[in-house]
Short mmCIF file of C-alpha atoms in Angstrom, two decimals:
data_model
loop_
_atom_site.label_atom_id
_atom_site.label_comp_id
_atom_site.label_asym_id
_atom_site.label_seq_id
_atom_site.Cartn_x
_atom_site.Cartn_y
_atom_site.Cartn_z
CA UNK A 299 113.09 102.13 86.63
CA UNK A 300 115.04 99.76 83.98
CA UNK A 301 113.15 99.37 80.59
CA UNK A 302 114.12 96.34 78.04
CA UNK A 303 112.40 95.84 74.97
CA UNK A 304 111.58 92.01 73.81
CA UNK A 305 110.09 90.41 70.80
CA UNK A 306 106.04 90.20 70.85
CA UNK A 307 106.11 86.72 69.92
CA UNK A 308 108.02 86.41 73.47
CA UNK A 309 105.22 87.24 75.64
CA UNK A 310 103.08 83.23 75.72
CA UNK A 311 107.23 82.26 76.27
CA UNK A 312 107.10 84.39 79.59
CA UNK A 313 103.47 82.96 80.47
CA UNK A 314 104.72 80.54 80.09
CA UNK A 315 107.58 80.36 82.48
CA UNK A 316 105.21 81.80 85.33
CA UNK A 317 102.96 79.24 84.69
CA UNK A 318 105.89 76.97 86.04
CA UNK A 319 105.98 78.28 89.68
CA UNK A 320 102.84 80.60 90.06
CA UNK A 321 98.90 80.58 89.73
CA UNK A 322 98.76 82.82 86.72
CA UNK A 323 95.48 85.02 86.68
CA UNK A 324 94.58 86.86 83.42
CA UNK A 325 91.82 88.06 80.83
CA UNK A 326 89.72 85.39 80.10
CA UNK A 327 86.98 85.18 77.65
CA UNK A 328 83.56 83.11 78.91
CA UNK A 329 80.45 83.27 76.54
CA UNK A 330 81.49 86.40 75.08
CA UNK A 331 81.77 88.12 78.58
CA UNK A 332 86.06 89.18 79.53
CA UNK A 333 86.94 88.55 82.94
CA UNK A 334 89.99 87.90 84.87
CA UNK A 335 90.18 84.45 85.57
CA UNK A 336 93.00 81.19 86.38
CA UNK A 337 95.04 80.69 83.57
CA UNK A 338 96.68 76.60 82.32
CA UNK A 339 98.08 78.13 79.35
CA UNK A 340 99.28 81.38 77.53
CA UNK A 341 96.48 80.94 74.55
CA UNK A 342 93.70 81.32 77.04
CA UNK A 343 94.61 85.00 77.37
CA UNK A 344 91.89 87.01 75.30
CA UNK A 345 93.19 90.35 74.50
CA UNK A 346 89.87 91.91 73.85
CA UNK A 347 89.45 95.74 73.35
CA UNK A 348 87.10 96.51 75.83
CA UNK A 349 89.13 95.29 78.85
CA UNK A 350 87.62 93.25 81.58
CA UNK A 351 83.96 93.23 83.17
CA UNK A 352 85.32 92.26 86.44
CA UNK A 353 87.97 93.75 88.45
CA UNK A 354 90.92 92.40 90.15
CA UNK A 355 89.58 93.18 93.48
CA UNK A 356 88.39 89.65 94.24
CA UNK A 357 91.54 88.41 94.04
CA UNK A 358 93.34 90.14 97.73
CA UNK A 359 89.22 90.99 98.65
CA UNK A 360 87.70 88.06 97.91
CA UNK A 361 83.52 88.31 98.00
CA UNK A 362 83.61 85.94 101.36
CA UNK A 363 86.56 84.98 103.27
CA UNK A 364 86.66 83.73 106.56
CA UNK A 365 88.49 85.46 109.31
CA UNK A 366 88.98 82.89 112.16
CA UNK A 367 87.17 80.24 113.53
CA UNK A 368 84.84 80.27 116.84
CA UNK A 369 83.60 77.44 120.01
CA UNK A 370 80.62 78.98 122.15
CA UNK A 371 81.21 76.29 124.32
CA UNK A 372 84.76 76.88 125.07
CA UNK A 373 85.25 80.22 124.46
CA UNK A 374 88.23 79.80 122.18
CA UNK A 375 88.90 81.20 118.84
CA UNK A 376 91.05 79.71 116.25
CA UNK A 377 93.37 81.99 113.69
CA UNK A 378 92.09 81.21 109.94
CA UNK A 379 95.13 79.82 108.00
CA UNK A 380 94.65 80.70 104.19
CA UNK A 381 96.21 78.37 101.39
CA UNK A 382 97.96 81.14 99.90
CA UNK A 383 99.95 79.83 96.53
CA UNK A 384 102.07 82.51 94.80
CA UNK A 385 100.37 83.93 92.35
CA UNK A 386 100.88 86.00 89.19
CA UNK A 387 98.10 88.84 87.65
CA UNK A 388 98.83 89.05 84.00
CA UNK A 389 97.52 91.65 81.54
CA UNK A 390 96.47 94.11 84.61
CA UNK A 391 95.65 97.70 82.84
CA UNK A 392 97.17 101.30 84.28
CA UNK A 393 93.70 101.49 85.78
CA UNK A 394 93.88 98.15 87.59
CA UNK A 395 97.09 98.44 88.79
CA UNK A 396 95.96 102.28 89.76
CA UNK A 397 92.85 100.95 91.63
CA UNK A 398 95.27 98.06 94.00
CA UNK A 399 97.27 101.18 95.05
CA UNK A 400 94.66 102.85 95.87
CA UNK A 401 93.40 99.93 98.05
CA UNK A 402 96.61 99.56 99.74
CA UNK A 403 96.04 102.70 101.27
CA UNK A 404 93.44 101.43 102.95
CA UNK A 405 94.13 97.73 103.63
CA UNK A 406 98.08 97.97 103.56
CA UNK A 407 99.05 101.42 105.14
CA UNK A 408 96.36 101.91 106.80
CA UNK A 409 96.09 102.70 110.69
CA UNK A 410 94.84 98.91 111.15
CA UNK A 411 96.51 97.20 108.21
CA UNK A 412 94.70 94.02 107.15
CA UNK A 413 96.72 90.62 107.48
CA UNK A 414 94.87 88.60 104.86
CA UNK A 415 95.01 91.41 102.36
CA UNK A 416 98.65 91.95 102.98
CA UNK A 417 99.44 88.18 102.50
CA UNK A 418 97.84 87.64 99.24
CA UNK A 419 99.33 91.06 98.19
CA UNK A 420 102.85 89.98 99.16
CA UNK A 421 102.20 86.49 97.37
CA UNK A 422 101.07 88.48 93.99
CA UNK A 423 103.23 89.58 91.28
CA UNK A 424 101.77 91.81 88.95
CA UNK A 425 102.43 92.26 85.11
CA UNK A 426 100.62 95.37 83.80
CA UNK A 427 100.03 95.80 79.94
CA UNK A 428 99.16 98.54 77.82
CA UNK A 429 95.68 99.00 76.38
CA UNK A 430 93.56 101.31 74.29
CA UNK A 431 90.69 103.54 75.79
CA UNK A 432 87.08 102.46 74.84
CA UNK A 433 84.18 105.03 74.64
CA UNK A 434 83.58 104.31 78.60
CA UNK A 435 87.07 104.81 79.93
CA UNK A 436 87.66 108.33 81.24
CA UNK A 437 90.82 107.10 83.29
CA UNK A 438 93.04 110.07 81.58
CA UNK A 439 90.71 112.24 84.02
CA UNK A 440 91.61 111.04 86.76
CA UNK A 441 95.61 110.25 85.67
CA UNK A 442 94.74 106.50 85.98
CA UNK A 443 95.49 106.04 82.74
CA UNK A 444 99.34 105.74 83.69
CA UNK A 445 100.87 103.14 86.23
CA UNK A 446 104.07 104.60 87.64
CA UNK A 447 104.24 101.94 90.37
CA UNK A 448 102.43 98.56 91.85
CA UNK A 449 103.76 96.72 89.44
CA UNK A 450 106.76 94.23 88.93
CA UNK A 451 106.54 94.46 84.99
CA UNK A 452 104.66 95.86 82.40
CA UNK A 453 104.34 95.49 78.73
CA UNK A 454 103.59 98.21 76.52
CA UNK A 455 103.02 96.42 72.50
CA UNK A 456 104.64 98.44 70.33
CA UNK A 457 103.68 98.97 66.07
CA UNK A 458 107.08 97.48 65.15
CA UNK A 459 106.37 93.89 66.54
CA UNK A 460 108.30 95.36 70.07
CA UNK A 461 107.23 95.23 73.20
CA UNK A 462 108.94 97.73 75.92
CA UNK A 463 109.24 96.08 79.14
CA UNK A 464 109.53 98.15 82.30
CA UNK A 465 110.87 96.51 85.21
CA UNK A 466 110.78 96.96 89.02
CA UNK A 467 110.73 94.17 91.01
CA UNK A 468 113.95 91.76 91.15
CA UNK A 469 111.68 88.34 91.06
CA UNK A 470 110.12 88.83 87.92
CA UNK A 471 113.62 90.94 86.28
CA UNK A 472 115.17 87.26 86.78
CA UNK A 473 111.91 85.47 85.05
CA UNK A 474 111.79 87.79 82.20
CA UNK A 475 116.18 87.74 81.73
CA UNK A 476 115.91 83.39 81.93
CA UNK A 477 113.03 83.51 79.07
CA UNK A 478 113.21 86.39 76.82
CA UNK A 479 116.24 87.93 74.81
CA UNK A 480 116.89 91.48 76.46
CA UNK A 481 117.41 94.13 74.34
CA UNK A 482 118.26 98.06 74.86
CA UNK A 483 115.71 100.10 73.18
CA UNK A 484 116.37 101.60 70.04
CA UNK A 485 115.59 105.22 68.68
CA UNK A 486 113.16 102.85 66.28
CA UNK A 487 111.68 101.61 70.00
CA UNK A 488 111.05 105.15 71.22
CA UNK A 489 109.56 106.26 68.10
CA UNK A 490 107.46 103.52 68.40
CA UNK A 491 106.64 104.04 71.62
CA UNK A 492 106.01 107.85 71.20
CA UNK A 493 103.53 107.31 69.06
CA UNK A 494 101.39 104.53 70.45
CA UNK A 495 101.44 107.06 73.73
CA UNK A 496 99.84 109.81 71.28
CA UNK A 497 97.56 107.09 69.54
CA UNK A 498 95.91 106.30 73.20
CA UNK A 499 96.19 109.81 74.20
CA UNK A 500 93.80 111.00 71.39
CA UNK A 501 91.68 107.49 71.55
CA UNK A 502 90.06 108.62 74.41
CA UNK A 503 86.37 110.25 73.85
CA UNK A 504 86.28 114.10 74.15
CA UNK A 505 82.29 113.91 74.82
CA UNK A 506 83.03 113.35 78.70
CA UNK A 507 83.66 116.35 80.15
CA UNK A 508 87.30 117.46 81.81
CA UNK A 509 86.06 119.11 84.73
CA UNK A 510 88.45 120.55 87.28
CA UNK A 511 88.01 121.20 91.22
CA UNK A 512 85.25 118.19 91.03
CA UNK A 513 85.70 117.56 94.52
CA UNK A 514 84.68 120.93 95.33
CA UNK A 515 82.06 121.03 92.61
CA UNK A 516 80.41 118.02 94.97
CA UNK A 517 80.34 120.39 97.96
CA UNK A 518 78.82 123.10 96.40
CA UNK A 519 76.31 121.55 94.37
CA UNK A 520 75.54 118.76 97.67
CA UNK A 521 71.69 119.43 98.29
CA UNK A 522 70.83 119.79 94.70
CA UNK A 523 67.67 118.42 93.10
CA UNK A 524 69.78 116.55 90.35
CA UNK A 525 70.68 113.68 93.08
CA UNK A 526 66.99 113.30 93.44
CA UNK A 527 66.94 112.80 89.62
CA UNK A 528 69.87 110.58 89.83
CA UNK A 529 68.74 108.36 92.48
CA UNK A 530 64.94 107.92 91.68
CA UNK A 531 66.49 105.33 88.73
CA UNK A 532 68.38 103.10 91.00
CA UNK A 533 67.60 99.73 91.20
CA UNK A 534 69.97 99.09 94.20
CA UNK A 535 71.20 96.40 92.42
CA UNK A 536 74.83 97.31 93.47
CA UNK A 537 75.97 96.44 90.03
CA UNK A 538 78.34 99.00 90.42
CA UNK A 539 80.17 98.09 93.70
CA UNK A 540 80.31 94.73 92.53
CA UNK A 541 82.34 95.49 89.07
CA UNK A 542 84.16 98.53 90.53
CA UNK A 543 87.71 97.53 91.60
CA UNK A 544 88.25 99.72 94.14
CA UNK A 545 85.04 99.40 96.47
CA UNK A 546 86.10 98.53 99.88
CA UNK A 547 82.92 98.27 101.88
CA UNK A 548 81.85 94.63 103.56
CA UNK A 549 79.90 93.16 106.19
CA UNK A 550 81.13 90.92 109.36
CA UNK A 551 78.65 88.01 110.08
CA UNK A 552 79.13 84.92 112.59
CA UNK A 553 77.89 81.75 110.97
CA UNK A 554 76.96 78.60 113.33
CA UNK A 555 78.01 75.27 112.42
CA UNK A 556 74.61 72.92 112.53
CA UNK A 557 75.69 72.04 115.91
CA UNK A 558 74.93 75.19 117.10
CA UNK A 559 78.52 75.06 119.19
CA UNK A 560 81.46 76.34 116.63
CA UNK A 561 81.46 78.26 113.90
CA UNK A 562 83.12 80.99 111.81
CA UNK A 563 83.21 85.08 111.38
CA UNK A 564 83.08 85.50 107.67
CA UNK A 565 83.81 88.99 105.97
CA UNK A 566 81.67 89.46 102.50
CA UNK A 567 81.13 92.23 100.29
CA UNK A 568 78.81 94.54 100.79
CA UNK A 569 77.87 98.08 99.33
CA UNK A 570 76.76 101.70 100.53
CA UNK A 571 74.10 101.48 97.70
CA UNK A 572 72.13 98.89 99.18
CA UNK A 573 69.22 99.51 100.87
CA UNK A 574 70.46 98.25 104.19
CA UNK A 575 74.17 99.53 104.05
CA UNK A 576 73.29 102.47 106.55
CA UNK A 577 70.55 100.73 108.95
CA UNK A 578 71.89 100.55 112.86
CA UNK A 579 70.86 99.34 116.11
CA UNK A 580 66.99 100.32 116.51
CA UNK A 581 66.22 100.64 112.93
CA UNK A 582 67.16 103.56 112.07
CA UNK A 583 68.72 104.17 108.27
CA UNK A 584 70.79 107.06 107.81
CA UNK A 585 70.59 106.63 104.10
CA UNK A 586 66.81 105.52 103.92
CA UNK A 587 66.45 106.81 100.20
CA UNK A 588 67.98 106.20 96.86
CA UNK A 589 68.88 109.24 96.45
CA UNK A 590 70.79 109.92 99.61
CA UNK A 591 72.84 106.74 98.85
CA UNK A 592 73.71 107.11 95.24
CA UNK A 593 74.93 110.65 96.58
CA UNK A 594 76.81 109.35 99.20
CA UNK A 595 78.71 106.65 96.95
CA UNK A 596 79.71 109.44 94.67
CA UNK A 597 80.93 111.78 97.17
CA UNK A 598 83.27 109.06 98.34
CA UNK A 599 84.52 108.33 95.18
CA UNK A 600 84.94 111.43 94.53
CA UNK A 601 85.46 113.82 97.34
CA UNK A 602 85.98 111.81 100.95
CA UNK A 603 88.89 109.69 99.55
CA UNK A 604 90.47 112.53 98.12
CA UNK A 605 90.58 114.55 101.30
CA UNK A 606 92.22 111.50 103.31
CA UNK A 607 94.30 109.84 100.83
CA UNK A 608 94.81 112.84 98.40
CA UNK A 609 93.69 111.12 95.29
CA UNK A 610 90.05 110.10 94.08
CA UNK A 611 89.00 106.87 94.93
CA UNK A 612 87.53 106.33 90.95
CA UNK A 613 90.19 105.45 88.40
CA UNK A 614 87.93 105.84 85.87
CA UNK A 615 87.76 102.12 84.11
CA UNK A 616 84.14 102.72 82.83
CA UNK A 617 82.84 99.05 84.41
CA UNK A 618 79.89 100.98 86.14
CA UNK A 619 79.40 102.29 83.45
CA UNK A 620 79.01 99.59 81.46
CA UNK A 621 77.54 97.51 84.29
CA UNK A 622 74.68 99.81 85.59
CA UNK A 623 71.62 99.23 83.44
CA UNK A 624 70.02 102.72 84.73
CA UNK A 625 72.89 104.67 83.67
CA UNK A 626 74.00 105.93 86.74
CA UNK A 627 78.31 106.77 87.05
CA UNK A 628 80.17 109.50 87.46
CA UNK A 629 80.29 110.16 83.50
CA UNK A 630 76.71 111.56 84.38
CA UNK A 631 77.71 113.68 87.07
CA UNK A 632 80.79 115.48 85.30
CA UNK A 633 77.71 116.03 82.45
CA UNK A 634 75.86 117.29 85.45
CA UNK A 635 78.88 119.47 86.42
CA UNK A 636 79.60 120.99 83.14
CA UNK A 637 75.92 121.49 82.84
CA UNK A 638 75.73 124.15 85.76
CA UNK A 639 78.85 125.75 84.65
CA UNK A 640 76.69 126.44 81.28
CA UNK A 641 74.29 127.91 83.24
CA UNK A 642 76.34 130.24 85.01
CA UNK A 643 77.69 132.11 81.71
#
């Protein structure tokens, strides 16, 4: 890994110059809501505290894509050809960048990788920058809070008016080296840099619990009354798949054309809290209640991903938490956790 340090007032410069060549995506701020959006120019970036509502999911999984096109009548199917432009995400946090790696395992190195994820991934450069924790993020937990790869460059703001630039990707090493004015860091940098690590390190709220062995804790504790409890408030909503960037779940429908002769297969979003997630030929729903799928989600976040991909599936970006009005996350289920250890002193 190479590390440069630049000049803050730099940064809108190297905007800037992706905005020449790429489709720059980064934090935008609508009606008092942060999301990531299509950037014009480098003073639409909002760099509020609290992160972004939405995830960068929708970007390489968008909400409804179509896979190829379809003729009943001659029984031919057509290959889908996306518009892909290259693209640039800007301002992506440890946990975002955490969260696409963790969907690459899935849609990129999987057993059946996925073409149309794997061409807007290969199209995408992503800058990362460094944040501070708010009262929901409980990334450190789940060693989200770092990004040591997935990312071409990222900016880490430093107190003395620095930035320190790591680099990893030749494409954007030649953006940055044409705009900005390269430096070696200095023992001032490091210093600098030292102590903005400690600053975030201690920002983060000790009133969510550090549990260890919480996959195992989810085995042991599966048929307890507490995800009755838990699920009797869900409003199925699926607020929280639809925030959460690392939800992979989605449907496969055919959709006629008027004509009732061509059409499309479409692949949309879909979510294992909703009451139909589990329902299959006959009727039959193998997650009929609320609690059985509020349950299920967790253990997948939490256990099931872990035991195929060796890492949890949550990166621990507090949007569920934030997004779910019945206050149902996993925040409530390391409570839950450290509740029963109580118990058993």
């Amino acid at each position: 890994m190479l590390y440069r340090v630049i000049d803050a007032d730099e940064v809108p410069a190297l905007v800037s110059a992706f905005l020449e060549s790429y489709e720059v995506v980064a934090p935008v701020n609508h009606g008092g809501v942060t999301t990531f959006d299509v950037i014009t120019a480098p003073e639409q970036i909002s760099d509020a505290p609290e992160g972004t509502q939405s995830s960068l999911r929708r970007f390489f999984l968008p909400p409804n894509e179509t896979l190829f096109n379809f003729d009943t009548q001659e029984n031919k199917l057509q290959d889908y050809t996306m518009d892909l432009r290259p693209r640039v995400i800007f301002g992506a946090h440890a946990c975002d960048i955490n969260a696409l790696n963790r969907l690459d395992l899935v849609f990129r190195y999987g057993k059946y990788p996925d073409p149309y994820y794997i061409a807007r991934r290969e199209a995408t450069l992503i800058i990362g920058t460094g944040c501070m924790p708010t009262q929901e993020c409980f990334c450190n937990l789940w060693d989200s809070d770092e990004a040591h790869f997935g990312y071409d460059l990222f900016l880490q703001k430093l107190n003395n008016g620095h930035v320190l630039v790591s680099i990893s990707s030749v494409e954007a090493a030649n953006i940055l080296e044409a705009t900005c004015d390269l430096r070696v860091a200095s023992d001032d940098d490091r210093i600098a840099f030292r102590k903005r690590t400690r600053t975030r390190q201690n920002a983060f709220s000790r009133a969510i619990p550090d549990i260890q062995e919480v996959a195992m804790l989810m085995d042991v504790f599966h048929k307890d009354e507490y995800w009755e409890q838990l699920g009797s408030t869900c409003l199925s909503c699926s607020a929280c798949a639809a925030v959460c960037p690392t939800c992979f779940c989605f449907d496969i429908r055919d959709e006629l054309d008027p004509n009732g002769v061509t059409g499309h297969r479409e692949r949309v979003w879909d979510a294992c809290t909703s009451p139909q997630f589990a329902v299959v030929a006959g009727g039959h729903n193998f997650r009929a209640t609320t609690r059985d799928r509020v349950r299920h989600r967790m253990y997948h976040k939490l256990n099931g991903f872990l035991a195929n991909h060796d890492r949890m599936l949550c990166v621990g970006c507090g949007r569920c938490v934030r997004a779910c009005k019945a206050n149902i996350n996993p925040i409530r289920v390391l409570e839950f956790f450290e509740r029963k250890a109580a118990e058993n002193d």
